[in-house]
């Protein structure tokens, strides 16, 4: 009989890649989606077009992390063996504008889910999506599992709460609950308001003559960027371990947004300095200047390490956005990469 997994945030970048990974391993996959007036399952199109009919093992359920009773009913109905909590208001800059909502979903939502598991008497292995934004004003370089947290945004603060409540339920109730401290991870499925995708989408449109300007904020921020499709494998590996634990998932390299611009625009022979303008509206009230993660524990205990290099990731995303634009202009159905 197939293992059952439940994914919150299944329609997001990570959720869609994780669903594909689990389905490929023979799982029955259940996903939480929020009710919306427009279709929000575009990232799952690759699953629905799969010739091997894995979609027959994918089930979507309307639910929300703000609804504790709904979560309890769903858990009782599905009874998953693995639960991946990926749902969040995940845009750092936006979290300053909606701090209460961010906290309700990204922090309180986690404890609602853990408490629903506990009260139902279920024993799924639990994965909590933690974030490098928890390090914020970094206390050590590179950052490891023991580096103290110093969040610099409502999003980062909410993730620190979720991290510690996961540890607390693990230690208090014996849950197999693990935190994946994922550093920035990108892909063609990244939301268009995130800086990397904003850049690669602009490259495609500027090259095609449809746009001329790209407006950004702080170009000096440095991040540890990896490929999301590889990072979801680390999530799965954490829940295959005999004992739960917390792991940094990163590349141990850091690159600035300027470097990302150099590679993305240079790849199509454009000079980004002719097209990029600074807009103060995109500055954060409190900035995170440098993030770089040491993934040696994940390599040692999980056998995981990143494969896609920074330059290759940038090119992969630019190629995907150029193809997406071409398909759209020619009226073909959009297929996410």
CSV table of N, CA and C in Angstrom, one decimal, residues 244-329:
chain,number,residue,atom,x,y,z
A,244,UNK,N,14.4,12.4,14.5
A,244,UNK,CA,14.2,13.7,13.9
A,244,UNK,C,15.4,14.6,14.3
A,245,UNK,N,15.6,15.7,13.5
A,245,UNK,CA,16.7,16.6,13.8
A,245,UNK,C,16.5,17.9,12.9
A,246,UNK,N,17.4,18.8,13.0
A,246,UNK,CA,17.3,20.1,12.3
A,246,UNK,C,18.5,20.2,11.4
A,247,UNK,N,18.3,20.7,10.1
A,247,UNK,CA,19.3,20.7,9.1
A,247,UNK,C,19.3,22.0,8.3
A,248,UNK,N,20.5,22.5,8.1
A,248,UNK,CA,20.7,23.6,7.1
A,248,UNK,C,20.8,23.0,5.7
A,249,UNK,N,20.0,23.6,4.8
A,249,UNK,CA,20.1,23.2,3.4
A,249,UNK,C,20.5,24.4,2.6
A,250,UNK,N,21.7,24.3,2.0
A,250,UNK,CA,22.3,25.5,1.4
A,250,UNK,C,23.3,25.1,0.4
A,251,UNK,N,24.1,26.0,-0.2
A,251,UNK,CA,25.2,25.7,-1.1
A,251,UNK,C,26.6,26.1,-0.6
A,252,UNK,N,26.6,26.9,0.5
A,252,UNK,CA,27.9,27.4,1.1
A,252,UNK,C,28.6,28.3,0.1
A,253,UNK,N,27.7,29.0,-0.7
A,253,UNK,CA,28.2,30.1,-1.6
A,253,UNK,C,27.3,31.3,-1.4
A,254,UNK,N,27.9,32.5,-1.5
A,254,UNK,CA,27.0,33.7,-1.4
A,254,UNK,C,27.3,34.6,-2.7
A,255,UNK,N,26.2,35.1,-3.2
A,255,UNK,CA,26.3,36.0,-4.4
A,255,UNK,C,25.3,37.2,-4.2
A,256,UNK,N,25.7,38.3,-4.7
A,256,UNK,CA,24.9,39.5,-4.6
A,256,UNK,C,23.9,39.6,-5.7
A,257,UNK,N,22.9,40.4,-5.5
A,257,UNK,CA,21.9,40.7,-6.5
A,257,UNK,C,22.6,41.2,-7.8
A,258,UNK,N,23.6,42.1,-7.6
A,258,UNK,CA,24.4,42.6,-8.7
A,258,UNK,C,25.0,41.4,-9.6
A,259,UNK,N,25.5,40.4,-8.9
A,259,UNK,CA,26.0,39.3,-9.6
A,259,UNK,C,24.9,38.5,-10.4
A,260,UNK,N,23.8,38.4,-9.8
A,260,UNK,CA,22.6,37.8,-10.5
A,260,UNK,C,22.3,38.6,-11.7
A,261,UNK,N,22.3,39.9,-11.6
A,261,UNK,CA,22.0,40.8,-12.7
A,261,UNK,C,23.0,40.6,-13.8
A,262,UNK,N,24.3,40.6,-13.4
A,262,UNK,CA,25.4,40.4,-14.4
A,262,UNK,C,25.2,39.1,-15.2
A,263,UNK,N,24.9,38.0,-14.6
A,263,UNK,CA,24.7,36.8,-15.2
A,263,UNK,C,23.5,36.7,-16.1
A,264,UNK,N,22.4,37.1,-15.5
A,264,UNK,CA,21.1,37.0,-16.2
A,264,UNK,C,21.0,37.9,-17.5
A,265,UNK,N,21.4,39.2,-17.3
A,265,UNK,CA,21.4,40.0,-18.5
A,265,UNK,C,22.5,39.7,-19.5
A,266,UNK,N,23.7,39.4,-18.9
A,266,UNK,CA,24.8,39.0,-19.8
A,266,UNK,C,24.6,37.8,-20.6
A,267,UNK,N,23.8,36.9,-20.1
A,267,UNK,CA,23.5,35.6,-20.8
A,267,UNK,C,22.8,35.9,-22.2
A,268,UNK,N,22.1,37.0,-22.3
A,268,UNK,CA,21.4,37.4,-23.5
A,268,UNK,C,22.0,38.6,-24.1
A,269,UNK,N,23.3,38.9,-23.7
A,269,UNK,CA,24.0,40.0,-24.3
A,269,UNK,C,23.4,41.4,-24.0
A,270,UNK,N,22.8,41.6,-22.8
A,270,UNK,CA,22.3,42.9,-22.5
A,270,UNK,C,23.1,43.4,-21.3
A,271,UNK,N,23.1,44.8,-21.2
A,271,UNK,CA,23.8,45.5,-20.1
A,271,UNK,C,22.7,45.9,-19.1
A,272,UNK,N,22.7,45.3,-17.9
A,272,UNK,CA,21.6,45.5,-17.0
A,272,UNK,C,21.6,47.0,-16.5
A,273,UNK,N,22.8,47.6,-16.5
A,273,UNK,CA,22.9,49.0,-16.0
A,273,UNK,C,22.1,50.0,-16.9
A,274,UNK,N,21.7,49.6,-18.1
A,274,UNK,CA,20.9,50.4,-19.0
A,274,UNK,C,19.4,50.2,-18.7
A,275,UNK,N,19.1,49.2,-18.0
A,275,UNK,CA,17.7,48.9,-17.8
A,275,UNK,C,17.2,48.8,-16.3
A,276,UNK,N,18.1,48.8,-15.4
A,276,UNK,CA,17.7,48.7,-14.0
A,276,UNK,C,17.7,50.0,-13.3
A,277,UNK,N,16.6,50.3,-12.6
A,277,UNK,CA,16.6,51.5,-11.8
A,277,UNK,C,16.2,51.2,-10.4
A,278,UNK,N,16.7,52.0,-9.4
A,278,UNK,CA,16.5,51.7,-8.0
A,278,UNK,C,15.2,52.4,-7.6
A,279,UNK,N,14.3,51.7,-6.9
A,279,UNK,CA,13.1,52.2,-6.4
A,279,UNK,C,13.1,52.0,-4.9
A,280,UNK,N,13.1,53.1,-4.1
A,280,UNK,CA,13.2,53.0,-2.7
A,280,UNK,C,12.0,52.2,-2.1
A,281,UNK,N,10.9,52.1,-2.8
A,281,UNK,CA,9.8,51.4,-2.2
A,281,UNK,C,10.1,49.9,-2.0
A,282,UNK,N,11.2,49.4,-2.7
A,282,UNK,CA,11.5,48.0,-2.5
A,282,UNK,C,12.6,47.8,-1.4
A,283,UNK,N,13.0,48.8,-0.8
A,283,UNK,CA,13.9,48.6,0.4
A,283,UNK,C,13.1,48.1,1.6
A,284,UNK,N,13.7,47.2,2.3
A,284,UNK,CA,13.1,46.7,3.5
A,284,UNK,C,13.4,47.7,4.7
A,285,UNK,N,12.5,47.8,5.7
A,285,UNK,CA,12.8,48.7,6.8
A,285,UNK,C,14.0,48.2,7.6
A,286,UNK,N,14.3,46.9,7.6
A,286,UNK,CA,15.5,46.3,8.2
A,286,UNK,C,16.0,45.3,7.3
A,287,UNK,N,17.3,45.5,6.8
A,287,UNK,CA,17.8,44.6,5.8
A,287,UNK,C,18.6,43.5,6.3
A,288,UNK,N,18.6,42.4,5.6
A,288,UNK,CA,19.5,41.2,5.9
A,288,UNK,C,20.6,41.3,4.8
A,289,UNK,N,21.9,41.6,5.2
A,289,UNK,CA,22.9,41.9,4.3
A,289,UNK,C,23.6,40.7,3.7
A,290,UNK,N,23.8,39.6,4.5
A,290,UNK,CA,24.6,38.5,4.0
A,290,UNK,C,24.0,37.2,4.6
A,291,UNK,N,23.8,36.2,3.7
A,291,UNK,CA,23.4,34.9,4.2
A,291,UNK,C,24.3,33.8,3.4
A,292,UNK,N,24.8,32.9,4.1
A,292,UNK,CA,25.6,31.8,3.5
A,292,UNK,C,25.5,30.6,4.5
A,293,UNK,N,25.0,29.5,4.0
A,293,UNK,CA,24.8,28.3,4.9
A,293,UNK,C,25.8,27.2,4.7
A,294,UNK,N,26.1,26.6,5.8
A,294,UNK,CA,27.0,25.4,5.9
A,294,UNK,C,26.2,24.2,5.9
A,295,UNK,N,26.1,23.4,4.8
A,295,UNK,CA,25.3,22.3,4.7
A,295,UNK,C,26.0,21.0,5.1
A,296,UNK,N,27.1,21.0,5.8
A,296,UNK,CA,27.9,19.8,6.0
A,296,UNK,C,27.2,18.8,6.8
A,297,UNK,N,26.3,19.2,7.8
A,297,UNK,CA,25.5,18.2,8.6
A,297,UNK,C,24.6,17.5,7.7
A,298,UNK,N,23.9,18.2,6.7
A,298,UNK,CA,23.0,17.5,5.8
A,298,UNK,C,23.8,16.5,4.9
A,299,UNK,N,25.0,16.9,4.5
A,299,UNK,CA,25.8,16.0,3.7
A,299,UNK,C,26.2,14.8,4.5
A,300,UNK,N,26.6,15.0,5.7
A,300,UNK,CA,27.1,13.9,6.5
A,300,UNK,C,26.0,12.9,6.9
A,301,UNK,N,24.8,13.5,7.4
A,301,UNK,CA,23.8,12.6,7.9
A,301,UNK,C,22.7,12.2,6.9
A,302,UNK,N,22.5,13.0,5.9
A,302,UNK,CA,21.4,12.7,5.0
A,302,UNK,C,22.0,12.2,3.6
A,303,UNK,N,23.3,12.5,3.4
A,303,UNK,CA,23.9,12.2,2.1
A,303,UNK,C,23.4,13.2,1.0
A,304,UNK,N,23.0,14.4,1.5
A,304,UNK,CA,22.5,15.4,0.5
A,304,UNK,C,23.5,16.5,0.3
A,305,UNK,N,23.6,16.9,-1.0
A,305,UNK,CA,24.4,18.1,-1.3
A,305,UNK,C,23.9,18.7,-2.6
A,306,UNK,N,24.1,20.0,-2.8
A,306,UNK,CA,23.6,20.7,-4.0
A,306,UNK,C,24.3,20.3,-5.2
A,307,UNK,N,23.7,20.3,-6.3
A,307,UNK,CA,24.3,19.9,-7.6
A,307,UNK,C,24.4,21.0,-8.6
A,308,UNK,N,23.3,21.9,-8.6
A,308,UNK,CA,23.3,22.9,-9.6
A,308,UNK,C,24.0,24.2,-9.1
A,309,UNK,N,25.0,24.6,-9.9
A,309,UNK,CA,25.8,25.8,-9.6
A,309,UNK,C,25.0,27.1,-9.8
A,310,UNK,N,25.4,28.1,-9.2
A,310,UNK,CA,24.7,29.4,-9.2
A,310,UNK,C,24.5,29.9,-10.7
A,311,UNK,N,25.6,29.9,-11.5
A,311,UNK,CA,25.5,30.4,-12.9
A,311,UNK,C,24.6,29.5,-13.7
A,312,UNK,N,24.6,28.2,-13.5
A,312,UNK,CA,23.7,27.4,-14.2
A,312,UNK,C,22.2,27.6,-13.8
A,313,UNK,N,22.0,27.9,-12.5
A,313,UNK,CA,20.6,28.2,-12.0
A,313,UNK,C,20.1,29.4,-12.7
A,314,UNK,N,20.9,30.4,-12.8
A,314,UNK,CA,20.5,31.7,-13.4
A,314,UNK,C,20.1,31.5,-14.9
A,315,UNK,N,21.0,30.8,-15.6
A,315,UNK,CA,20.7,30.5,-17.0
A,315,UNK,C,19.5,29.6,-17.2
A,316,UNK,N,19.3,28.6,-16.3
A,316,UNK,CA,18.1,27.8,-16.4
A,316,UNK,C,16.8,28.6,-16.2
A,317,UNK,N,16.9,29.6,-15.3
A,317,UNK,CA,15.7,30.4,-15.1
A,317,UNK,C,15.4,31.4,-16.3
A,318,UNK,N,16.5,31.9,-16.8
A,318,UNK,CA,16.4,32.8,-18.0
A,318,UNK,C,15.8,32.1,-19.2
A,319,UNK,N,16.3,30.9,-19.4
A,319,UNK,CA,15.9,30.1,-20.5
A,319,UNK,C,14.4,29.8,-20.4
A,320,UNK,N,14.0,29.4,-19.2
A,320,UNK,CA,12.6,29.1,-18.9
A,320,UNK,C,11.7,30.3,-19.1
A,321,UNK,N,12.1,31.5,-18.7
A,321,UNK,CA,11.2,32.6,-18.9
A,321,UNK,C,11.2,33.1,-20.3
A,322,UNK,N,12.2,32.9,-21.1
A,322,UNK,CA,12.2,33.2,-22.5
A,322,UNK,C,11.2,32.2,-23.2
A,323,UNK,N,11.3,30.9,-22.9
A,323,UNK,CA,10.4,30.0,-23.5
A,323,UNK,C,8.9,30.2,-23.1
A,324,UNK,N,8.7,30.6,-21.8
A,324,UNK,CA,7.4,30.9,-21.3
A,324,UNK,C,6.8,32.0,-22.1
A,325,UNK,N,7.6,33.1,-22.3
A,325,UNK,CA,7.1,34.2,-23.0
A,325,UNK,C,6.8,33.9,-24.5
A,326,UNK,N,7.7,33.1,-25.1
A,326,UNK,CA,7.4,32.7,-26.5
A,326,UNK,C,6.2,31.8,-26.6
A,327,UNK,N,6.0,30.9,-25.7
A,327,UNK,CA,4.8,30.1,-25.7
A,327,UNK,C,3.5,30.9,-25.5
A,328,UNK,N,3.6,31.9,-24.7
A,328,UNK,CA,2.4,32.7,-24.4
A,328,UNK,C,2.1,33.6,-25.7
A,329,UNK,N,3.1,34.1,-26.3
A,329,UNK,CA,2.9,34.9,-27.5
A,329,UNK,C,2.4,34.1,-28.7
